[in-house]
Amino acid sequence: MLRLKRLAVLGLFAFCVITAFFFWALRYSGAETRAALPPPPRAEAKLETLSTGITSAVNITRSTDAQWLIDAAAQTDIPARALQAYVAAAGAANESAPACGIGWNTVAGVGFVESGHGTYGGGSLTSAGQASGPIVGPSLNGDGFAAIPDTDAGALDGDAQWDHAVGPMQFIPSTWQLAGRDGNGDGKADPFNIDDAALSAASYLCARGGDLTTAGGWADAIYSYNQSDTYVANVRDRATAYAARAGTAG
């Protein structure tokens, strides 16, 4: 009887040893498998389609590019007149600052988030790129927004007490005074004109972000436009979607 008990104890011990070795081997094998797998892609990889190398600026005076413009507008649901301005703005900004590398889709992403490409309030863009109605944001009176007292005597936003962001790219009057550019060559900078507003936005982003082909530079540029992580994410998502839908231009 005693001998049987000893055999039972030895058998149980052997079973435990074999089981422990089995689980150790299985765990070790799993660790090796995980180590052999490539690491997950970094979140910044999503920014590759924001690079001008992926979505190059388009010279819309060329017939092939004109066809691309028509096709891209249909694929992205960006009004053709707005897309024309975004493409031209990115090209001009990159000529002025070759190290910037801003893509047209980044400018378009900002334009969508700011005003739906000039359609805010049911408006539209004329063939000359002019907003059909004044695009004026809410009063920056500190009630849910930053408090910014009037800086232009109401010339742009119609409010002599508080500032409002204006135009399809939503510039604050004081910022427009510094960053406003003439994008259509008519001799004046008008925040309600998509050509002027888009070039001003692209130039502003280049000045704030440096190299927008890098994740850090791109994020810094967009964050400077609106200090909100949610805003940066919204522009990023919209810009990458535009690039994917439209493909590269050339």
PDB file of C-alpha atoms in Angstrom:
ATOM      1  CA  MET A   1       0.000   0.000   0.000  1.00  0.00           C
ATOM      2  CA  LEU A   2       2.818   2.366   0.927  1.00  0.00           C
ATOM      3  CA  ARG A   3       4.571   1.506  -2.311  1.00  0.00           C
ATOM      4  CA  LEU A   4       1.489   2.395  -4.313  1.00  0.00           C
ATOM      5  CA  LYS A   5       1.229   5.759  -2.580  1.00  0.00           C
ATOM      6  CA  ARG A   6       4.869   6.494  -3.414  1.00  0.00           C
ATOM      7  CA  LEU A   7       4.293   5.592  -7.045  1.00  0.00           C
ATOM      8  CA  ALA A   8       1.234   7.838  -7.152  1.00  0.00           C
ATOM      9  CA  VAL A   9       3.210  10.756  -5.687  1.00  0.00           C
ATOM     10  CA  LEU A  10       6.049  10.218  -8.169  1.00  0.00           C
ATOM     11  CA  GLY A  11       3.580  10.028 -11.040  1.00  0.00           C
ATOM     12  CA  LEU A  12       1.895  13.260 -10.003  1.00  0.00           C
ATOM     13  CA  PHE A  13       5.284  14.968  -9.678  1.00  0.00           C
ATOM     14  CA  ALA A  14       6.321  13.801 -13.145  1.00  0.00           C
ATOM     15  CA  PHE A  15       3.020  15.039 -14.589  1.00  0.00           C
ATOM     16  CA  CYS A  16       3.549  18.483 -13.034  1.00  0.00           C
ATOM     17  CA  VAL A  17       7.095  18.709 -14.390  1.00  0.00           C
ATOM     18  CA  ILE A  18       6.025  17.702 -17.902  1.00  0.00           C
ATOM     19  CA  THR A  19       3.099  20.133 -17.853  1.00  0.00           C
ATOM     20  CA  ALA A  20       5.270  23.016 -16.649  1.00  0.00           C
ATOM     21  CA  PHE A  21       7.829  22.301 -19.356  1.00  0.00           C
ATOM     22  CA  PHE A  22       5.091  22.213 -21.988  1.00  0.00           C
ATOM     23  CA  PHE A  23       3.707  25.635 -21.022  1.00  0.00           C
ATOM     24  CA  TRP A  24       7.223  27.098 -20.817  1.00  0.00           C
ATOM     25  CA  ALA A  25       8.012  25.841 -24.307  1.00  0.00           C
ATOM     26  CA  LEU A  26       4.729  27.173 -25.645  1.00  0.00           C
ATOM     27  CA  ARG A  27       5.329  30.593 -24.113  1.00  0.00           C
ATOM     28  CA  TYR A  28       8.877  30.765 -25.417  1.00  0.00           C
ATOM     29  CA  SER A  29       7.725  29.815 -28.887  1.00  0.00           C
ATOM     30  CA  GLY A  30       5.053  32.561 -28.772  1.00  0.00           C
ATOM     31  CA  ALA A  31       7.617  35.130 -27.685  1.00  0.00           C
ATOM     32  CA  GLU A  32       9.850  34.204 -30.601  1.00  0.00           C
ATOM     33  CA  THR A  33       6.931  34.512 -33.005  1.00  0.00           C
ATOM     34  CA  ARG A  34       6.035  38.001 -31.724  1.00  0.00           C
ATOM     35  CA  ALA A  35       9.663  39.084 -31.945  1.00  0.00           C
ATOM     36  CA  ALA A  36       9.807  37.912 -35.546  1.00  0.00           C
ATOM     37  CA  LEU A  37       6.808  40.032 -36.563  1.00  0.00           C
ATOM     38  CA  PRO A  38       7.500  43.586 -37.780  1.00  0.00           C
ATOM     39  CA  PRO A  39       6.498  46.327 -35.329  1.00  0.00           C
ATOM     40  CA  PRO A  40       3.134  48.007 -35.972  1.00  0.00           C
ATOM     41  CA  PRO A  41       3.339  51.089 -38.189  1.00  0.00           C
ATOM     42  CA  ARG A  42       3.657  54.404 -36.409  1.00  0.00           C
ATOM     43  CA  ALA A  43       0.666  56.704 -36.437  1.00  0.00           C
ATOM     44  CA  GLU A  44       2.754  59.236 -38.349  1.00  0.00           C
ATOM     45  CA  ALA A  45       2.791  56.911 -41.349  1.00  0.00           C
ATOM     46  CA  LYS A  46      -0.660  58.205 -42.182  1.00  0.00           C
ATOM     47  CA  LEU A  47       0.945  61.538 -42.978  1.00  0.00           C
ATOM     48  CA  GLU A  48       2.767  60.155 -46.014  1.00  0.00           C
ATOM     49  CA  THR A  49      -0.151  61.074 -48.249  1.00  0.00           C
ATOM     50  CA  LEU A  50       0.118  64.668 -47.077  1.00  0.00           C
ATOM     51  CA  SER A  51       3.548  64.983 -48.625  1.00  0.00           C
ATOM     52  CA  THR A  52       3.946  66.951 -51.808  1.00  0.00           C
ATOM     53  CA  GLY A  53       5.942  63.976 -53.077  1.00  0.00           C
ATOM     54  CA  ILE A  54       2.772  61.891 -53.019  1.00  0.00           C
ATOM     55  CA  THR A  55       0.273  64.569 -53.995  1.00  0.00           C
ATOM     56  CA  SER A  56       2.239  66.983 -56.122  1.00  0.00           C
ATOM     57  CA  ALA A  57       1.019  70.440 -56.987  1.00  0.00           C
ATOM     58  CA  VAL A  58      -0.723  70.741 -60.338  1.00  0.00           C
ATOM     59  CA  ASN A  59      -0.073  73.245 -63.111  1.00  0.00           C
ATOM     60  CA  ILE A  60      -3.682  73.670 -64.167  1.00  0.00           C
ATOM     61  CA  THR A  61      -2.793  75.508 -67.378  1.00  0.00           C
ATOM     62  CA  ARG A  62      -1.778  72.185 -68.922  1.00  0.00           C
ATOM     63  CA  SER A  63      -4.550  70.250 -70.624  1.00  0.00           C
ATOM     64  CA  THR A  64      -3.735  66.994 -68.827  1.00  0.00           C
ATOM     65  CA  ASP A  65      -3.885  68.782 -65.504  1.00  0.00           C
ATOM     66  CA  ALA A  66      -7.177  70.434 -66.436  1.00  0.00           C
ATOM     67  CA  GLN A  67      -8.634  66.969 -66.957  1.00  0.00           C
ATOM     68  CA  TRP A  68      -7.187  65.851 -63.631  1.00  0.00           C
ATOM     69  CA  LEU A  69      -8.862  68.827 -61.996  1.00  0.00           C
ATOM     70  CA  ILE A  70     -12.248  67.807 -63.405  1.00  0.00           C
ATOM     71  CA  ASP A  71     -11.790  64.185 -62.371  1.00  0.00           C
ATOM     72  CA  ALA A  72     -10.436  65.023 -58.906  1.00  0.00           C
ATOM     73  CA  ALA A  73     -13.285  67.425 -58.183  1.00  0.00           C
ATOM     74  CA  ALA A  74     -15.768  64.659 -58.985  1.00  0.00           C
ATOM     75  CA  GLN A  75     -13.891  62.064 -56.927  1.00  0.00           C
ATOM     76  CA  THR A  76     -13.451  64.260 -53.854  1.00  0.00           C
ATOM     77  CA  ASP A  77     -16.663  66.321 -53.945  1.00  0.00           C
ATOM     78  CA  ILE A  78     -14.537  69.469 -53.702  1.00  0.00           C
ATOM     79  CA  PRO A  79     -16.057  72.269 -55.819  1.00  0.00           C
ATOM     80  CA  ALA A  80     -13.848  72.591 -58.894  1.00  0.00           C
ATOM     81  CA  ARG A  81     -13.303  76.307 -58.310  1.00  0.00           C
ATOM     82  CA  ALA A  82     -12.101  75.662 -54.765  1.00  0.00           C
ATOM     83  CA  LEU A  83      -9.862  72.772 -55.849  1.00  0.00           C
ATOM     84  CA  GLN A  84      -8.297  74.995 -58.503  1.00  0.00           C
ATOM     85  CA  ALA A  85      -7.435  77.524 -55.808  1.00  0.00           C
ATOM     86  CA  TYR A  86      -5.996  74.903 -53.446  1.00  0.00           C
ATOM     87  CA  VAL A  87      -3.774  73.423 -56.132  1.00  0.00           C
ATOM     88  CA  ALA A  88      -2.524  76.841 -57.241  1.00  0.00           C
ATOM     89  CA  ALA A  89      -1.942  77.923 -53.639  1.00  0.00           C
ATOM     90  CA  ALA A  90       0.137  74.854 -52.805  1.00  0.00           C
ATOM     91  CA  GLY A  91       2.199  75.328 -55.956  1.00  0.00           C
ATOM     92  CA  ALA A  92       2.841  79.009 -55.272  1.00  0.00           C
ATOM     93  CA  ALA A  93       3.668  78.407 -51.608  1.00  0.00           C
ATOM     94  CA  ASN A  94       6.165  75.699 -52.521  1.00  0.00           C
ATOM     95  CA  GLU A  95       7.790  77.961 -55.080  1.00  0.00           C
ATOM     96  CA  SER A  96       8.230  80.660 -52.446  1.00  0.00           C
ATOM     97  CA  ALA A  97       9.367  78.186 -49.780  1.00  0.00           C
ATOM     98  CA  PRO A  98      10.786  75.083 -51.529  1.00  0.00           C
ATOM     99  CA  ALA A  99      11.493  73.360 -48.217  1.00  0.00           C
ATOM    100  CA  CYS A 100       7.824  73.500 -47.202  1.00  0.00           C
ATOM    101  CA  GLY A 101       6.391  70.677 -49.304  1.00  0.00           C
ATOM    102  CA  ILE A 102       2.749  71.461 -48.618  1.00  0.00           C
ATOM    103  CA  GLY A 103       0.267  69.375 -50.585  1.00  0.00           C
ATOM    104  CA  TRP A 104      -2.894  70.718 -52.209  1.00  0.00           C
ATOM    105  CA  ASN A 105      -4.845  68.222 -50.137  1.00  0.00           C
ATOM    106  CA  THR A 106      -3.643  69.809 -46.908  1.00  0.00           C
ATOM    107  CA  VAL A 107      -4.948  73.188 -48.048  1.00  0.00           C
ATOM    108  CA  ALA A 108      -8.173  71.472 -49.076  1.00  0.00           C
ATOM    109  CA  GLY A 109      -8.459  69.774 -45.693  1.00  0.00           C
ATOM    110  CA  VAL A 110      -8.284  73.143 -43.957  1.00  0.00           C
ATOM    111  CA  GLY A 111     -10.767  74.622 -46.420  1.00  0.00           C
ATOM    112  CA  PHE A 112     -13.270  71.878 -45.733  1.00  0.00           C
ATOM    113  CA  VAL A 113     -13.047  72.079 -41.959  1.00  0.00           C
ATOM    114  CA  GLU A 114     -13.186  75.886 -41.934  1.00  0.00           C
ATOM    115  CA  SER A 115     -16.075  76.540 -44.305  1.00  0.00           C
ATOM    116  CA  GLY A 116     -16.963  73.474 -46.365  1.00  0.00           C
ATOM    117  CA  HIS A 117     -14.965  75.002 -49.257  1.00  0.00           C
ATOM    118  CA  GLY A 118     -16.883  78.263 -49.117  1.00  0.00           C
ATOM    119  CA  THR A 119     -20.326  76.695 -48.826  1.00  0.00           C
ATOM    120  CA  TYR A 120     -20.887  77.618 -45.169  1.00  0.00           C
ATOM    121  CA  GLY A 121     -24.373  79.025 -44.672  1.00  0.00           C
ATOM    122  CA  GLY A 122     -25.560  77.717 -48.013  1.00  0.00           C
ATOM    123  CA  GLY A 123     -23.199  79.859 -50.062  1.00  0.00           C
ATOM    124  CA  SER A 124     -20.990  78.994 -53.009  1.00  0.00           C
ATOM    125  CA  LEU A 125     -18.025  80.322 -54.967  1.00  0.00           C
ATOM    126  CA  THR A 126     -18.422  82.324 -58.153  1.00  0.00           C
ATOM    127  CA  SER A 127     -16.353  81.615 -61.249  1.00  0.00           C
ATOM    128  CA  ALA A 128     -14.009  84.367 -60.064  1.00  0.00           C
ATOM    129  CA  GLY A 129     -13.564  82.583 -56.741  1.00  0.00           C
ATOM    130  CA  GLN A 130     -15.600  85.041 -54.742  1.00  0.00           C
ATOM    131  CA  ALA A 131     -17.818  83.838 -51.904  1.00  0.00           C
ATOM    132  CA  SER A 132     -21.431  84.427 -52.919  1.00  0.00           C
ATOM    133  CA  GLY A 133     -22.189  85.725 -49.445  1.00  0.00           C
ATOM    134  CA  PRO A 134     -20.123  86.963 -46.521  1.00  0.00           C
ATOM    135  CA  ILE A 135     -18.659  84.046 -44.581  1.00  0.00           C
ATOM    136  CA  VAL A 136     -18.327  85.402 -41.065  1.00  0.00           C
ATOM    137  CA  GLY A 137     -17.722  83.263 -37.991  1.00  0.00           C
ATOM    138  CA  PRO A 138     -19.188  83.778 -34.513  1.00  0.00           C
ATOM    139  CA  SER A 139     -18.290  86.739 -32.334  1.00  0.00           C
ATOM    140  CA  LEU A 140     -15.019  86.187 -30.504  1.00  0.00           C
ATOM    141  CA  ASN A 141     -16.395  87.737 -27.342  1.00  0.00           C
ATOM    142  CA  GLY A 142     -15.165  85.155 -24.854  1.00  0.00           C
ATOM    143  CA  ASP A 143     -18.488  83.317 -24.675  1.00  0.00           C
ATOM    144  CA  GLY A 144     -17.416  79.843 -25.749  1.00  0.00           C
ATOM    145  CA  PHE A 145     -14.617  81.328 -27.836  1.00  0.00           C
ATOM    146  CA  ALA A 146     -11.471  83.317 -27.257  1.00  0.00           C
ATOM    147  CA  ALA A 147     -12.048  86.975 -26.425  1.00  0.00           C
ATOM    148  CA  ILE A 148     -10.542  89.086 -29.216  1.00  0.00           C
ATOM    149  CA  PRO A 149     -11.575  92.754 -29.228  1.00  0.00           C
ATOM    150  CA  ASP A 150     -12.091  94.376 -32.613  1.00  0.00           C
ATOM    151  CA  THR A 151      -8.919  95.044 -34.621  1.00  0.00           C
ATOM    152  CA  ASP A 152     -10.285  96.363 -37.929  1.00  0.00           C
ATOM    153  CA  ALA A 153     -13.080  98.739 -36.916  1.00  0.00           C
ATOM    154  CA  GLY A 154     -15.506  96.177 -38.318  1.00  0.00           C
ATOM    155  CA  ALA A 155     -14.206  96.595 -41.875  1.00  0.00           C
ATOM    156  CA  LEU A 156     -14.100  92.853 -42.626  1.00  0.00           C
ATOM    157  CA  ASP A 157     -16.526  91.310 -40.154  1.00  0.00           C
ATOM    158  CA  GLY A 158     -19.045  94.147 -39.637  1.00  0.00           C
ATOM    159  CA  ASP A 159     -18.453  94.232 -35.874  1.00  0.00           C
ATOM    160  CA  ALA A 160     -16.632  97.183 -34.358  1.00  0.00           C
ATOM    161  CA  GLN A 161     -16.618  95.620 -30.888  1.00  0.00           C
ATOM    162  CA  TRP A 162     -15.354  92.052 -31.381  1.00  0.00           C
ATOM    163  CA  ASP A 163     -13.436  90.252 -34.082  1.00  0.00           C
ATOM    164  CA  HIS A 164     -14.861  87.397 -36.157  1.00  0.00           C
ATOM    165  CA  ALA A 165     -13.033  84.942 -38.416  1.00  0.00           C
ATOM    166  CA  VAL A 166     -13.869  85.701 -42.039  1.00  0.00           C
ATOM    167  CA  GLY A 167     -13.813  84.128 -45.478  1.00  0.00           C
ATOM    168  CA  PRO A 168     -13.581  80.540 -46.730  1.00  0.00           C
ATOM    169  CA  MET A 169     -10.333  79.947 -44.823  1.00  0.00           C
ATOM    170  CA  GLN A 170     -11.587  81.787 -41.702  1.00  0.00           C
ATOM    171  CA  PHE A 171      -8.888  84.349 -40.960  1.00  0.00           C
ATOM    172  CA  ILE A 172      -9.148  86.671 -37.967  1.00  0.00           C
ATOM    173  CA  PRO A 173      -8.855  90.277 -39.240  1.00  0.00           C
ATOM    174  CA  SER A 174      -5.634  90.933 -37.315  1.00  0.00           C
ATOM    175  CA  THR A 175      -4.056  87.780 -38.767  1.00  0.00           C
ATOM    176  CA  TRP A 176      -5.234  88.697 -42.250  1.00  0.00           C
ATOM    177  CA  GLN A 177      -3.494  92.047 -41.960  1.00  0.00           C
ATOM    178  CA  LEU A 178      -0.210  90.165 -41.573  1.00  0.00           C
ATOM    179  CA  ALA A 179      -0.787  87.029 -43.646  1.00  0.00           C
ATOM    180  CA  GLY A 180      -3.147  88.187 -46.407  1.00  0.00           C
ATOM    181  CA  ARG A 181      -1.865  87.511 -49.932  1.00  0.00           C
ATOM    182  CA  ASP A 182      -3.084  88.385 -53.416  1.00  0.00           C
ATOM    183  CA  GLY A 183      -3.653  85.008 -55.025  1.00  0.00           C
ATOM    184  CA  ASN A 184      -5.486  86.027 -58.201  1.00  0.00           C
ATOM    185  CA  GLY A 185      -3.281  88.933 -59.234  1.00  0.00           C
ATOM    186  CA  ASP A 186      -5.925  91.652 -59.049  1.00  0.00           C
ATOM    187  CA  GLY A 187      -3.749  93.826 -56.838  1.00  0.00           C
ATOM    188  CA  LYS A 188      -5.557  93.304 -53.540  1.00  0.00           C
ATOM    189  CA  ALA A 189      -5.821  90.666 -50.829  1.00  0.00           C
ATOM    190  CA  ASP A 190      -9.430  89.740 -50.126  1.00  0.00           C
ATOM    191  CA  PRO A 191     -10.190  87.106 -47.440  1.00  0.00           C
ATOM    192  CA  PHE A 192     -13.537  86.401 -49.122  1.00  0.00           C
ATOM    193  CA  ASN A 193     -11.833  85.349 -52.370  1.00  0.00           C
ATOM    194  CA  ILE A 194     -10.794  81.686 -52.434  1.00  0.00           C
ATOM    195  CA  ASP A 195      -7.626  82.341 -54.464  1.00  0.00           C
ATOM    196  CA  ASP A 196      -6.394  84.948 -52.007  1.00  0.00           C
ATOM    197  CA  ALA A 197      -7.535  83.010 -48.944  1.00  0.00           C
ATOM    198  CA  ALA A 198      -6.029  79.691 -50.081  1.00  0.00           C
ATOM    199  CA  LEU A 199      -2.644  81.212 -50.923  1.00  0.00           C
ATOM    200  CA  SER A 200      -2.637  83.060 -47.605  1.00  0.00           C
ATOM    201  CA  ALA A 201      -3.452  79.855 -45.728  1.00  0.00           C
ATOM    202  CA  ALA A 202      -0.802  77.817 -47.550  1.00  0.00           C
ATOM    203  CA  SER A 203       1.852  80.485 -46.960  1.00  0.00           C
ATOM    204  CA  TYR A 204       0.844  80.772 -43.305  1.00  0.00           C
ATOM    205  CA  LEU A 205       1.111  77.004 -42.816  1.00  0.00           C
ATOM    206  CA  CYS A 206       4.528  76.882 -44.472  1.00  0.00           C
ATOM    207  CA  ALA A 207       5.791  79.685 -42.248  1.00  0.00           C
ATOM    208  CA  ARG A 208       4.552  77.957 -39.094  1.00  0.00           C
ATOM    209  CA  GLY A 209       5.438  74.337 -39.849  1.00  0.00           C
ATOM    210  CA  GLY A 210       8.683  74.482 -41.786  1.00  0.00           C
ATOM    211  CA  ASP A 211       8.897  71.105 -43.532  1.00  0.00           C
ATOM    212  CA  LEU A 212       5.354  69.838 -43.920  1.00  0.00           C
ATOM    213  CA  THR A 213       6.523  66.526 -45.397  1.00  0.00           C
ATOM    214  CA  THR A 214       7.431  65.492 -41.839  1.00  0.00           C
ATOM    215  CA  ALA A 215       4.854  64.421 -39.277  1.00  0.00           C
ATOM    216  CA  GLY A 216       6.044  66.975 -36.736  1.00  0.00           C
ATOM    217  CA  GLY A 217       6.190  69.867 -39.174  1.00  0.00           C
ATOM    218  CA  TRP A 218       2.763  69.098 -40.588  1.00  0.00           C
ATOM    219  CA  ALA A 219       1.139  68.793 -37.173  1.00  0.00           C
ATOM    220  CA  ASP A 220       2.805  71.998 -35.938  1.00  0.00           C
ATOM    221  CA  ALA A 221       1.538  73.889 -38.972  1.00  0.00           C
ATOM    222  CA  ILE A 222      -2.073  72.757 -38.609  1.00  0.00           C
ATOM    223  CA  TYR A 223      -2.027  73.284 -34.845  1.00  0.00           C
ATOM    224  CA  SER A 224      -0.859  76.869 -35.385  1.00  0.00           C
ATOM    225  CA  TYR A 225      -3.964  77.456 -37.496  1.00  0.00           C
ATOM    226  CA  ASN A 226      -6.263  76.276 -34.722  1.00  0.00           C
ATOM    227  CA  GLN A 227      -4.873  75.220 -31.345  1.00  0.00           C
ATOM    228  CA  SER A 228      -6.909  72.033 -31.044  1.00  0.00           C
ATOM    229  CA  ASP A 229      -5.819  68.407 -31.300  1.00  0.00           C
ATOM    230  CA  THR A 230      -9.285  67.550 -32.573  1.00  0.00           C
ATOM    231  CA  TYR A 231      -8.901  70.140 -35.314  1.00  0.00           C
ATOM    232  CA  VAL A 232      -5.541  68.666 -36.348  1.00  0.00           C
ATOM    233  CA  ALA A 233      -7.079  65.193 -36.498  1.00  0.00           C
ATOM    234  CA  ASN A 234     -10.048  66.408 -38.560  1.00  0.00           C
ATOM    235  CA  VAL A 235      -7.830  68.154 -41.110  1.00  0.00           C
ATOM    236  CA  ARG A 236      -5.503  65.145 -41.269  1.00  0.00           C
ATOM    237  CA  ASP A 237      -8.338  62.714 -41.907  1.00  0.00           C
ATOM    238  CA  ARG A 238      -9.906  64.897 -44.561  1.00  0.00           C
ATOM    239  CA  ALA A 239      -6.584  65.594 -46.300  1.00  0.00           C
ATOM    240  CA  THR A 240      -5.558  61.945 -46.458  1.00  0.00           C
ATOM    241  CA  ALA A 241      -8.997  61.002 -47.772  1.00  0.00           C
ATOM    242  CA  TYR A 242      -8.703  63.599 -50.532  1.00  0.00           C
ATOM    243  CA  ALA A 243      -5.301  62.285 -51.550  1.00  0.00           C
ATOM    244  CA  ALA A 244      -6.561  58.710 -51.654  1.00  0.00           C
ATOM    245  CA  ARG A 245      -9.614  59.589 -53.723  1.00  0.00           C
ATOM    246  CA  ALA A 246      -7.899  61.880 -56.196  1.00  0.00           C
ATOM    247  CA  GLY A 247      -4.577  60.095 -56.651  1.00  0.00           C
ATOM    248  CA  THR A 248      -1.440  61.913 -57.700  1.00  0.00           C
ATOM    249  CA  ALA A 249      -1.579  64.722 -60.201  1.00  0.00           C
ATOM    250  CA  GLY A 250       0.722  65.210 -63.146  1.00  0.00           C
TER     251      GLY A 250
END
